[in-house]
Coordinates of C-alpha atoms in Angstrom, one line a residue:
Chain A
M25 CA -37.4 -23.7 15.8
A26 CA -40.2 -21.8 14.0
T27 CA -42.0 -20.3 17.0
A28 CA -45.5 -21.2 17.4
T29 CA -46.4 -17.6 18.0
A30 CA -46.1 -16.8 14.2
V31 CA -49.7 -16.2 13.5
V32 CA -50.7 -15.0 17.0
P33 CA -48.7 -12.0 17.8
A34 CA -50.9 -11.1 20.9
T35 CA -49.6 -13.9 22.7
A36 CA -46.2 -12.0 23.0
A37 CA -47.9 -10.2 25.9
V38 CA -47.8 -13.5 28.0
A39 CA -44.5 -14.4 26.9
G40 CA -43.2 -14.0 30.5
T41 CA -45.3 -17.0 31.4
P42 CA -44.6 -19.4 28.6
R43 CA -45.9 -22.4 30.6
L44 CA -49.3 -20.9 30.4
N45 CA -48.9 -19.8 27.0
K46 CA -51.1 -22.6 25.3
K47 CA -50.0 -23.2 21.5
K48 CA -52.7 -21.9 19.4
Y49 CA -53.0 -24.1 16.1
G50 CA -53.9 -22.5 12.8
G51 CA -57.3 -24.5 12.6
F52 CA -58.2 -25.5 9.2
R53 CA -56.1 -23.1 7.4
P54 CA -53.0 -25.0 7.3
W55 CA -54.6 -28.1 6.0
V56 CA -55.8 -26.2 2.7
F57 CA -51.9 -26.1 2.0
A58 CA -51.0 -29.5 3.4
L59 CA -53.6 -31.6 2.1
P60 CA -53.0 -31.9 -1.6
A61 CA -49.5 -33.3 -1.1
L62 CA -50.6 -35.5 1.7
I63 CA -53.4 -36.9 -0.4
V64 CA -50.9 -37.6 -3.2
Y65 CA -48.4 -39.1 -0.6
A66 CA -51.3 -41.3 0.9
V67 CA -53.0 -42.5 -2.4
F68 CA -49.6 -43.4 -4.1
L69 CA -47.2 -44.4 -1.1
I70 CA -48.9 -45.0 2.1
Y71 CA -51.9 -46.9 0.9
P72 CA -50.0 -49.1 -1.5
A73 CA -47.7 -50.0 1.1
F74 CA -50.3 -51.1 3.3
N75 CA -52.2 -52.9 0.4
S76 CA -48.9 -54.7 -0.3
L77 CA -48.8 -55.9 3.1
F78 CA -52.3 -57.5 2.6
F79 CA -51.3 -59.0 -0.6
S80 CA -48.3 -60.7 1.0
L81 CA -50.9 -62.8 3.1
T82 CA -52.4 -64.1 -0.1
D83 CA -51.7 -66.6 -2.8
W84 CA -52.5 -64.1 -5.5
D85 CA -50.8 -64.7 -8.9
G86 CA -51.1 -61.2 -10.1
L87 CA -53.5 -61.8 -12.9
S88 CA -56.6 -63.8 -11.6
P89 CA -59.6 -62.0 -10.2
T90 CA -59.7 -64.2 -7.2
Y91 CA -57.1 -65.3 -4.7
N92 CA -57.1 -67.1 -1.3
I93 CA -55.8 -65.6 2.1
V94 CA -53.0 -67.8 3.1
G95 CA -51.8 -66.2 6.4
I96 CA -48.2 -66.2 6.9
D97 CA -47.4 -68.9 4.5
N98 CA -45.5 -66.7 2.1
Y99 CA -43.3 -65.6 5.0
T100 CA -42.6 -69.3 6.0
A101 CA -41.9 -70.1 2.4
M102 CA -39.3 -67.4 2.3
A103 CA -37.4 -68.9 5.2
K104 CA -37.1 -72.0 3.0
D105 CA -36.2 -70.3 -0.2
P106 CA -32.5 -70.5 -0.7
V107 CA -32.6 -67.7 -3.3
V108 CA -34.2 -65.3 -0.5
I109 CA -31.2 -66.5 1.8
Q110 CA -28.8 -65.5 -1.1
A111 CA -30.6 -62.3 -1.8
L112 CA -30.2 -61.2 1.7
L113 CA -26.7 -62.1 1.9
N114 CA -26.1 -60.3 -1.3
N115 CA -28.1 -57.2 0.2
L116 CA -25.9 -57.2 3.2
I117 CA -22.6 -57.5 1.1
W118 CA -23.9 -54.8 -1.3
T119 CA -24.8 -52.5 1.7
V120 CA -21.4 -53.0 3.4
V121 CA -19.3 -52.7 0.3
T122 CA -21.0 -49.9 -1.4
I123 CA -21.0 -47.7 1.8
V124 CA -17.6 -48.5 3.2
V125 CA -15.6 -48.2 -0.1
P126 CA -17.0 -44.9 -1.4
V127 CA -16.8 -43.3 2.0
I128 CA -13.3 -44.0 2.4
V129 CA -12.4 -42.8 -1.3
G130 CA -14.6 -39.9 -1.1
L131 CA -13.1 -38.8 2.0
A132 CA -9.5 -39.2 0.8
L133 CA -10.5 -37.2 -2.3
A134 CA -12.1 -34.5 -0.2
I135 CA -8.8 -34.2 1.8
L136 CA -6.8 -34.1 -1.2
L137 CA -9.1 -31.6 -2.8
N138 CA -9.0 -29.4 0.3
G139 CA -5.1 -29.2 0.3
K140 CA -2.9 -27.0 -2.0
V141 CA -4.6 -27.9 -5.2
R142 CA -5.5 -25.7 -8.2
A143 CA -8.5 -26.0 -10.4
K144 CA -10.7 -27.5 -7.6
T145 CA -14.0 -26.8 -9.2
P146 CA -13.1 -28.8 -12.5
L147 CA -11.5 -31.7 -10.4
R148 CA -14.8 -31.9 -8.3
L149 CA -17.0 -31.7 -11.4
L150 CA -15.0 -34.6 -13.0
F151 CA -15.2 -36.8 -9.8
Y152 CA -18.8 -36.2 -9.1
T153 CA -19.9 -36.8 -13.0
P154 CA -21.1 -40.5 -12.5
C155 CA -23.5 -39.5 -9.9
V156 CA -25.7 -37.6 -12.2
L157 CA -26.0 -40.4 -15.0
P158 CA -29.1 -42.7 -15.1
L159 CA -28.1 -46.0 -13.3
V160 CA -29.3 -47.7 -16.5
S161 CA -26.7 -45.9 -18.6
I162 CA -24.0 -46.6 -15.8
A163 CA -25.2 -50.4 -16.2
S164 CA -24.8 -50.1 -20.1
I165 CA -21.4 -48.5 -20.0
W166 CA -19.8 -51.0 -17.4
G167 CA -21.6 -53.8 -19.2
W168 CA -19.8 -52.7 -22.3
L169 CA -16.5 -52.4 -20.5
Y170 CA -16.9 -56.0 -19.0
N171 CA -17.6 -57.7 -22.3
P172 CA -15.6 -60.8 -22.4
D173 CA -14.6 -60.4 -26.1
F174 CA -14.3 -56.7 -27.0
G175 CA -14.7 -55.2 -23.6
V176 CA -12.0 -52.5 -22.6
I177 CA -11.1 -54.4 -19.3
N178 CA -10.1 -57.8 -21.1
V179 CA -8.6 -56.1 -23.9
L180 CA -6.3 -54.0 -21.8
L181 CA -5.4 -57.2 -19.8
R182 CA -4.5 -58.9 -22.9
D183 CA -2.6 -55.9 -24.2
I184 CA -0.4 -55.8 -21.0
G185 CA 0.3 -59.5 -21.1
L186 CA -2.0 -60.6 -18.5
G187 CA -4.5 -62.3 -20.9
A188 CA -4.8 -65.2 -18.4
L189 CA -6.7 -62.9 -16.2
A190 CA -9.3 -62.0 -18.8
Q191 CA -12.5 -63.5 -17.9
P192 CA -16.5 -63.2 -18.3
W193 CA -16.6 -60.8 -15.3
L194 CA -20.5 -60.7 -15.2
G195 CA -21.0 -64.3 -16.5
Q196 CA -19.5 -66.3 -13.8
D197 CA -20.6 -66.8 -10.1
S198 CA -17.3 -66.0 -8.7
T199 CA -16.8 -62.6 -10.0
A200 CA -20.4 -61.3 -10.9
L201 CA -21.4 -59.6 -7.6
A202 CA -18.1 -57.8 -7.2
A203 CA -18.4 -56.7 -10.9
V204 CA -21.8 -55.1 -10.3
M205 CA -20.4 -53.5 -7.2
V206 CA -17.6 -51.8 -8.9
P207 CA -19.9 -49.3 -11.0
A208 CA -22.2 -48.8 -7.8
I209 CA -18.9 -47.7 -6.1
W210 CA -17.9 -45.6 -9.1
L211 CA -21.3 -43.7 -9.0
R212 CA -21.3 -43.4 -5.2
V213 CA -17.8 -41.8 -4.4
G214 CA -18.9 -38.2 -5.5
F215 CA -21.5 -37.8 -2.9
P216 CA -19.3 -38.3 0.2
M217 CA -16.5 -36.4 -1.4
L218 CA -18.8 -33.3 -1.9
L219 CA -20.2 -33.4 1.7
Y220 CA -16.8 -34.0 3.2
L221 CA -15.3 -31.0 1.1
A222 CA -17.9 -28.9 2.4
A223 CA -17.5 -30.1 6.0
L224 CA -13.7 -29.8 5.6
Q225 CA -14.1 -26.0 4.6
G226 CA -15.9 -25.5 7.9
I227 CA -12.8 -26.4 10.1
P228 CA -11.4 -23.2 11.2
A229 CA -7.9 -22.7 9.9
E230 CA -6.8 -21.6 13.4
Q231 CA -7.1 -25.0 14.8
Y232 CA -4.6 -26.3 12.3
E233 CA -2.3 -23.2 12.9
A234 CA -2.4 -23.9 16.6
A235 CA -1.6 -27.4 16.3
T236 CA 1.1 -26.8 14.0
V237 CA 2.5 -24.3 16.5
D238 CA 2.2 -27.1 19.2
G239 CA 4.4 -29.2 16.9
A240 CA 1.5 -31.6 15.8
T241 CA 2.4 -33.7 12.7
R242 CA 0.1 -33.7 9.7
A243 CA -1.1 -37.4 10.6
Q244 CA -1.8 -36.2 14.1
Q245 CA -3.7 -33.2 12.8
L246 CA -5.8 -35.6 10.5
W247 CA -6.6 -37.8 13.2
F248 CA -7.2 -35.4 16.1
I249 CA -8.7 -32.4 14.3
T250 CA -10.0 -33.4 10.9
L251 CA -11.8 -36.7 11.4
P252 CA -13.5 -35.7 14.8
S253 CA -14.7 -32.5 13.1
L254 CA -16.3 -34.5 10.4
R255 CA -18.5 -36.5 12.6
P256 CA -21.7 -34.9 11.5
A257 CA -20.8 -35.5 7.9
H258 CA -20.0 -39.2 8.5
Y259 CA -23.5 -39.4 10.1
I260 CA -25.3 -37.9 7.2
V261 CA -23.2 -39.8 4.5
I262 CA -23.7 -43.2 6.3
A263 CA -27.3 -42.8 7.1
L264 CA -28.2 -41.8 3.5
S265 CA -26.0 -44.4 2.1
L266 CA -27.6 -47.0 4.2
I267 CA -31.0 -46.1 3.2
D268 CA -30.1 -46.1 -0.5
S269 CA -28.4 -49.4 -0.5
F270 CA -31.5 -51.4 0.6
K271 CA -33.3 -50.0 -2.4
V272 CA -30.7 -51.5 -4.8
F273 CA -32.5 -52.6 -7.9
D274 CA -31.8 -50.7 -11.1
M275 CA -28.1 -51.6 -11.5
I276 CA -28.5 -55.2 -10.9
Y277 CA -31.6 -55.6 -13.0
A278 CA -29.9 -54.0 -15.9
M279 CA -26.5 -55.7 -15.6
T280 CA -27.3 -59.1 -14.8
Y281 CA -30.9 -59.6 -14.0
G282 CA -29.8 -61.4 -10.9
G283 CA -27.7 -64.0 -12.9
P284 CA -25.8 -65.8 -13.6
G285 CA -28.1 -68.4 -12.0
T286 CA -29.0 -66.5 -8.8
A287 CA -25.5 -65.2 -8.1
T288 CA -26.4 -61.5 -7.9
Q289 CA -30.1 -61.7 -6.7
V290 CA -31.0 -59.1 -4.2
M291 CA -34.5 -58.8 -2.5
G292 CA -35.5 -56.0 -5.1
T293 CA -34.8 -58.2 -8.2
W294 CA -36.0 -61.4 -6.6
M295 CA -39.4 -59.8 -5.7
Y296 CA -39.5 -58.4 -9.4
A297 CA -38.9 -61.9 -10.8
N298 CA -41.5 -63.5 -8.6
V299 CA -44.3 -60.7 -9.4
F300 CA -43.5 -60.2 -13.2
Q301 CA -42.0 -63.4 -14.3
Y302 CA -43.2 -66.3 -12.1
Y303 CA -46.6 -64.7 -11.5
Q304 CA -46.5 -65.1 -7.6
A305 CA -47.5 -61.5 -6.6
G306 CA -48.5 -62.5 -3.0
Y307 CA -44.8 -64.2 -2.6
G308 CA -43.2 -61.1 -4.3
T309 CA -44.9 -58.7 -2.1
A310 CA -43.9 -60.6 1.0
I311 CA -40.2 -60.1 -0.1
A312 CA -40.9 -56.5 -0.7
V313 CA -42.4 -56.1 2.9
V314 CA -39.5 -57.8 4.6
I315 CA -37.0 -55.7 2.9
T316 CA -39.1 -52.5 3.7
V317 CA -39.4 -53.4 7.3
I318 CA -35.4 -54.0 7.3
A319 CA -35.0 -50.7 5.7
I320 CA -37.3 -48.8 8.0
A321 CA -35.9 -50.5 11.1
V322 CA -32.4 -49.4 10.1
S323 CA -33.2 -45.9 9.1
I324 CA -35.9 -45.0 11.8
P325 CA -33.1 -43.4 14.1
Y326 CA -32.4 -41.0 11.2
V327 CA -36.0 -40.3 10.6
I328 CA -36.6 -39.6 14.3
S329 CA -33.6 -37.3 14.5
Q330 CA -34.6 -35.4 11.4
T331 CA -38.1 -35.0 12.8
K332 CA -36.8 -33.5 15.9
E333 CA -34.5 -31.5 14.3
H334 CA -36.9 -29.7 12.2
A335 CA -40.0 -29.8 14.6
Chain B
M21 CA -37.3 -41.8 -6.2
T22 CA -34.1 -43.3 -7.5
A23 CA -30.8 -44.0 -5.5
S24 CA -29.8 -40.3 -6.5
A25 CA -32.7 -38.9 -4.9
S26 CA -31.8 -39.9 -1.5
E27 CA -28.2 -39.1 -2.0
I28 CA -29.4 -35.7 -2.6
A29 CA -31.2 -35.5 0.7
A30 CA -28.1 -34.3 2.2
V31 CA -29.4 -30.8 2.3
A32 CA -32.0 -32.0 4.4
V33 CA -30.1 -33.9 6.6
L34 CA -27.9 -31.3 7.6
P35 CA -29.0 -29.3 10.7
D36 CA -30.5 -26.0 9.9
A37 CA -29.7 -26.4 6.3
H38 CA -29.4 -23.2 4.3
V39 CA -30.2 -24.0 0.8
T40 CA -28.0 -21.7 -1.2
T41 CA -26.5 -21.2 -4.5
V42 CA -23.2 -20.0 -3.0
D43 CA -20.5 -22.5 -4.3
P44 CA -19.1 -24.0 -1.2
L45 CA -15.5 -23.7 -2.3
P46 CA -14.2 -20.4 -1.1
K47 CA -11.8 -18.3 -3.2
Q48 CA -8.5 -20.0 -3.0
R49 CA -5.7 -17.7 -2.2
R50 CA -3.1 -20.3 -1.6
K51 CA -1.2 -20.9 -4.7
G52 CA 1.0 -23.9 -5.6
G53 CA 0.3 -27.5 -5.4
I54 CA 1.2 -28.1 -9.1
V55 CA 2.4 -31.5 -8.5
A56 CA -0.8 -32.5 -6.6
T57 CA -3.0 -30.8 -9.1
V58 CA -1.5 -32.9 -12.0
I59 CA -1.7 -36.2 -10.1
L60 CA -5.4 -35.4 -9.2
F61 CA -6.1 -34.5 -12.7
V62 CA -4.6 -37.8 -14.0
V63 CA -6.7 -39.6 -11.6
A64 CA -10.0 -37.6 -12.4
V65 CA -9.3 -38.4 -16.2
F66 CA -9.1 -42.3 -15.1
W67 CA -12.1 -41.8 -13.2
V68 CA -14.2 -40.5 -16.2
S69 CA -12.3 -42.5 -18.6
P70 CA -15.3 -44.9 -19.2
L71 CA -17.2 -42.0 -20.7
L72 CA -14.1 -40.9 -22.8
L73 CA -13.9 -44.4 -24.2
L74 CA -17.3 -44.3 -25.2
V75 CA -16.8 -41.1 -27.1
I76 CA -13.9 -42.7 -28.9
Q77 CA -15.9 -45.8 -30.0
A78 CA -19.1 -43.7 -31.0
V79 CA -17.2 -41.6 -33.7
R80 CA -15.6 -44.4 -35.5
P81 CA -17.0 -47.1 -38.0
L82 CA -17.6 -50.4 -36.4
S83 CA -15.1 -52.1 -38.8
D84 CA -12.4 -49.8 -37.5
F85 CA -13.4 -50.9 -33.9
V86 CA -13.5 -54.6 -34.8
A87 CA -9.9 -54.2 -36.5
H88 CA -8.2 -52.1 -33.8
G89 CA -10.0 -52.8 -30.6
P90 CA -11.4 -50.3 -28.1
L91 CA -7.9 -48.9 -26.8
S92 CA -6.9 -47.5 -30.2
W93 CA -7.3 -44.1 -31.7
P94 CA -9.9 -44.1 -34.5
S95 CA -8.5 -44.1 -37.8
Q96 CA -11.6 -42.7 -39.3
L97 CA -14.5 -40.5 -38.0
T98 CA -18.2 -41.2 -38.7
W99 CA -21.5 -39.8 -37.4
T100 CA -23.5 -43.0 -38.9
N101 CA -23.4 -44.6 -35.2
F102 CA -25.3 -41.6 -34.0
R103 CA -27.7 -41.8 -36.9
D104 CA -28.3 -45.5 -36.4
A105 CA -28.7 -45.4 -32.8
W106 CA -31.0 -42.6 -32.8
G107 CA -33.4 -44.3 -35.2
I108 CA -33.2 -47.8 -33.8
G109 CA -33.2 -46.6 -30.2
K110 CA -36.3 -44.6 -31.0
F111 CA -34.8 -41.9 -29.2
A112 CA -37.1 -39.3 -30.9
Y113 CA -39.9 -40.8 -28.8
T114 CA -38.1 -41.5 -25.6
Y115 CA -36.7 -38.0 -25.5
R116 CA -40.1 -36.6 -26.2
N117 CA -41.6 -38.7 -23.3
S118 CA -39.0 -38.1 -20.8
A119 CA -39.2 -34.3 -21.5
L120 CA -43.1 -34.3 -21.4
L121 CA -42.9 -36.0 -18.0
L122 CA -40.5 -33.7 -16.7
V123 CA -42.5 -30.8 -17.5
L124 CA -45.7 -32.2 -16.0
K125 CA -44.2 -33.6 -12.9
V126 CA -41.6 -31.3 -11.8
P127 CA -43.5 -28.1 -11.4
I128 CA -46.5 -29.8 -9.7
G129 CA -44.3 -31.7 -7.4
V130 CA -42.4 -28.6 -6.3
L131 CA -45.6 -26.7 -6.0
L132 CA -47.5 -29.3 -3.7
S133 CA -44.3 -30.0 -1.6
A134 CA -43.9 -26.1 -1.1
M135 CA -47.5 -25.9 0.1
L136 CA -47.0 -28.8 2.5
A137 CA -43.7 -27.3 3.5
F138 CA -45.3 -23.8 4.1
A139 CA -48.1 -25.4 6.3
L140 CA -45.5 -27.1 8.3
A141 CA -43.1 -24.2 8.7
K142 CA -45.4 -21.3 9.1
L143 CA -48.9 -22.2 9.8
N144 CA -49.0 -23.8 13.1
M145 CA -50.4 -26.8 11.9
R146 CA -51.9 -29.4 14.4
F147 CA -50.1 -32.7 14.4
R148 CA -47.4 -31.2 12.8
R149 CA -44.6 -33.5 14.2
T150 CA -46.8 -36.6 13.4
V151 CA -47.1 -35.5 9.7
M152 CA -43.4 -34.6 9.5
F153 CA -42.6 -38.1 10.8
A154 CA -45.0 -39.7 8.4
V155 CA -43.6 -37.7 5.4
F156 CA -39.8 -38.2 6.3
L157 CA -40.5 -41.9 6.8
G158 CA -41.1 -42.0 3.0
L159 CA -37.4 -41.3 2.3
T160 CA -36.6 -44.8 3.8
I161 CA -39.4 -46.7 2.1
P162 CA -38.1 -48.7 -0.7
I163 CA -40.1 -47.9 -3.9
Y164 CA -40.8 -51.5 -4.9
I165 CA -43.1 -52.1 -2.0
T166 CA -45.7 -50.1 -3.8
I167 CA -45.5 -51.4 -7.3
V168 CA -48.2 -54.2 -7.4
P169 CA -51.0 -51.9 -5.8
V170 CA -50.0 -48.9 -8.0
F171 CA -49.9 -51.1 -10.9
I172 CA -53.5 -52.3 -10.3
M173 CA -54.6 -48.7 -9.6
L174 CA -53.1 -47.6 -12.9
R175 CA -54.5 -50.5 -14.8
S176 CA -58.1 -49.9 -13.5
A177 CA -57.6 -46.2 -14.4
G178 CA -56.5 -47.2 -17.8
L179 CA -53.3 -45.3 -17.4
T180 CA -50.8 -48.1 -18.0
D181 CA -48.5 -47.8 -21.0
N182 CA -48.9 -44.1 -20.6
I183 CA -46.6 -41.7 -19.1
L184 CA -49.4 -40.0 -17.3
G185 CA -49.7 -42.9 -15.2
L186 CA -46.3 -42.2 -13.8
V187 CA -47.0 -38.8 -12.6
G188 CA -48.8 -39.8 -9.4
P189 CA -46.2 -42.3 -8.0
Y190 CA -43.3 -40.0 -9.1
L191 CA -45.0 -37.0 -7.1
A192 CA -45.6 -39.3 -4.0
F193 CA -41.9 -40.5 -4.0
G194 CA -40.4 -36.9 -4.6
I195 CA -42.6 -35.4 -1.7
P196 CA -40.6 -36.5 1.4
L197 CA -37.2 -34.9 0.1
E198 CA -38.7 -31.9 -1.3
V199 CA -40.6 -31.1 1.9
L200 CA -37.7 -31.8 4.0
I201 CA -35.5 -29.1 2.1
L202 CA -38.2 -26.6 1.6
Q203 CA -39.5 -26.5 5.0
S204 CA -36.1 -26.0 6.6
F205 CA -35.5 -23.2 4.2
F206 CA -39.0 -21.6 4.9
R207 CA -38.5 -21.7 8.6
Q208 CA -35.6 -19.3 8.1
L209 CA -37.8 -16.6 6.6
P210 CA -38.4 -14.2 9.3
D211 CA -41.9 -14.4 10.9
S212 CA -42.1 -10.7 11.3
I213 CA -42.4 -10.3 7.4
I214 CA -45.4 -12.7 7.4
E215 CA -47.1 -11.2 10.4
S216 CA -46.7 -7.7 9.0
A217 CA -48.3 -9.0 5.7
R218 CA -51.0 -10.5 7.7
I219 CA -51.7 -7.4 9.5
D220 CA -52.1 -5.5 6.3
G221 CA -54.8 -8.0 5.5
A222 CA -52.9 -10.5 3.2
S223 CA -54.5 -14.2 3.0
D224 CA -52.3 -17.2 3.3
W225 CA -52.2 -17.6 -0.3
R226 CA -51.2 -14.2 -1.0
I227 CA -48.4 -14.5 1.6
F228 CA -47.5 -18.0 0.1
F229 CA -47.3 -16.6 -3.6
T230 CA -46.1 -13.2 -3.1
L231 CA -43.8 -13.5 -0.2
V232 CA -42.8 -16.9 0.7
L233 CA -42.2 -18.3 -2.9
P234 CA -40.3 -15.3 -4.3
L235 CA -38.1 -15.2 -1.2
S236 CA -37.3 -18.9 -1.6
T237 CA -36.2 -18.8 -5.2
P238 CA -32.8 -20.5 -4.5
A239 CA -34.3 -23.3 -2.6
L240 CA -37.0 -23.9 -5.2
V241 CA -34.6 -24.0 -8.0
T242 CA -32.3 -26.4 -6.3
V243 CA -35.4 -28.7 -5.3
G244 CA -36.6 -28.5 -9.0
I245 CA -33.3 -29.7 -10.4
L246 CA -32.8 -32.5 -7.8
D247 CA -36.4 -33.4 -8.8
A248 CA -35.7 -33.2 -12.4
V249 CA -32.6 -35.4 -12.2
A250 CA -34.7 -38.1 -10.3
T251 CA -37.4 -38.0 -12.5
W252 CA -35.3 -38.2 -15.7
N253 CA -33.3 -41.1 -14.3
E254 CA -36.3 -43.0 -12.7
F255 CA -36.3 -46.7 -14.0
L256 CA -38.3 -49.2 -12.0
F257 CA -41.8 -47.7 -12.3
A258 CA -41.3 -46.7 -15.9
L259 CA -40.1 -50.4 -16.6
I260 CA -43.4 -51.7 -15.1
V261 CA -45.9 -49.2 -16.5
L262 CA -44.6 -48.6 -19.8
S263 CA -44.7 -51.3 -22.4
S264 CA -44.7 -50.1 -26.0
D265 CA -41.5 -48.6 -27.5
T266 CA -43.1 -45.4 -28.4
N267 CA -44.2 -44.6 -24.9
K268 CA -40.9 -45.5 -23.0
T269 CA -38.9 -43.0 -21.1
I270 CA -35.0 -42.6 -21.9
P271 CA -33.9 -45.2 -19.1
V272 CA -36.2 -48.0 -20.2
G273 CA -35.6 -47.2 -23.9
L274 CA -32.0 -47.5 -23.4
L275 CA -32.3 -50.9 -21.8
S276 CA -34.1 -52.3 -24.8
F277 CA -31.7 -50.6 -27.1
Q278 CA -28.7 -52.1 -25.1
G279 CA -30.3 -55.5 -25.9
Q280 CA -30.4 -55.0 -29.6
F281 CA -26.9 -53.6 -29.9
S282 CA -25.2 -56.1 -27.8
N283 CA -22.8 -56.9 -30.7
N284 CA -22.4 -53.4 -32.1
S285 CA -20.1 -51.8 -29.7
T286 CA -20.0 -48.3 -31.8
G287 CA -23.6 -48.0 -32.1
L288 CA -24.1 -49.0 -28.4
A289 CA -21.6 -46.3 -27.5
A290 CA -23.4 -43.9 -29.6
G291 CA -26.7 -44.5 -28.0
I292 CA -25.4 -44.4 -24.5
L293 CA -24.0 -41.0 -25.2
I294 CA -27.3 -39.8 -26.8
A295 CA -28.8 -40.8 -23.5
V296 CA -26.5 -39.1 -21.2
V297 CA -25.2 -36.1 -23.1
P298 CA -28.0 -33.7 -22.3
I299 CA -27.7 -34.7 -18.6
L300 CA -24.0 -34.0 -18.6
L301 CA -24.4 -30.7 -20.3
A302 CA -27.1 -29.7 -17.8
Y303 CA -24.9 -31.0 -15.1
A304 CA -22.0 -28.9 -16.3
L305 CA -24.2 -25.7 -16.6
L306 CA -26.1 -26.1 -13.3
Q307 CA -23.4 -27.6 -11.3
K308 CA -23.2 -24.6 -8.7
W309 CA -26.9 -25.1 -8.2
I310 CA -26.5 -28.8 -7.7
V311 CA -23.4 -28.8 -5.4
G312 CA -24.7 -25.7 -3.5
G313 CA -27.9 -27.6 -2.8
L314 CA -26.1 -31.0 -1.9
T315 CA -23.8 -29.5 0.5
A316 CA -25.5 -26.7 1.8
G317 CA -24.9 -26.1 5.4
A318 CA -22.3 -29.0 5.8
E319 CA -19.9 -26.4 7.1
K320 CA -22.0 -26.0 10.0
G321 CA -21.9 -29.4 11.3

């Protein structure tokens, strides 16, 4: 939208013939401003990403001065690694659950908060609070709530006579993954709520008034006015949540370290374990490459739409 | 940078986002809704009850906790948990390190991003679209693809176990989001102001520092806050790069503290609170900026 004529006011004279109005670029000057950030970005992000791609083709242990190039061996080994399969599956479950549940809960809260409610600002503040906490502290808090002996959840279950349901939530395969997703949901609800709330306030009241006059019920108004109007917000929420959920690492590392066994391994933690614990840097970076490729493939439509939007 | 960083990208995503400090909640003229308000408050209190439970444990002696459990009211109040946690968790160091990192990283990050955003938005840069695409792509790249090469770089530069080593990677991972937000704000500044300054003989630098930046204060503050939260909370790089207790940042320090206090619930609660209370205070004070930045432009959709 920024016009290309910003620095060349003289071209305004030929505005009548835009086809002939060739873009004039700013030459070297823009790069003086652009390069510092681009250099940092290239050195610490682009170059390391490609360097990892190279390491993923080696058998490097991460410590020795030498290594051999082994081609795609690491990638074929991944296909046979049951933990990789499990990690991919866990990533998938994590992605679906930590997007769907927060979006629904956040939308419900936003609709409630947009209704006839007082003290909206403090309510919004409370619901958004978990989002600003460090993931590690959220992991600590929930690790403490889940403690089998004196954790609040089991104590509460025993107090209300459901002691039979008390269990080591994080310590057994059957519940561990669900147990680490609960805090992730807790922390992710606030963001869709805020976005939906802002979007809801942009829907003109006249639309509802007209619908009421026409005899539409509240449910019909929700279905035919509210939800369609929120389409841009859905897109944003889902695109960003998708990008985020592939990056999952902190929460699982801090709560279960991928355990018990490998029950909660995701690609991020399995990569970390391979690089820093098993000294298989080549294999670990191959895992990172795979998840990066998936993350980019899934989110490329979003990046393209952003580039178009802003260019 | 962390999960929250891209959550925050909302601004960016919104078409023609206006970064603004205006609270998106309009003044409510409709009255009523007492019942709904009460119900929502009950739900909200339940929502933050993990934090409230932490406060209750943190101010009681361990013996009281052991005798009465986490769901009882403290029969005795004490500050010793905080004193113990502060010392054993080495919070004096981790606070200093996290604060130092914030002061170093955030201003540099915002300045570099603003410069790039200025070039993209107002200076007719060649390959603008390509550069934008490459930078926005950074939003989607999981940080852990870079850790092995970055770790090697830092080791050869002698910057491991040093918070200075974190500045470069943190800058790189903050740039995509900051550029996205800032350039969409800069584009909305009228070209006529810049043109007339240029006719008056102002250089690009002068225009940038005396026109563009001052006119963009709200966007710069929002970006600075979001960047500060992401920097304060970052975990993976800090975990890998920092090894000695006195060099750790708060998230990494909290993790090792958690290990040591696994059987001391009240001390653990106090330690977690020490780590999060400043963030909660800052959030409460700055929430208008944060919420405004997050939801800017969502109405336009």
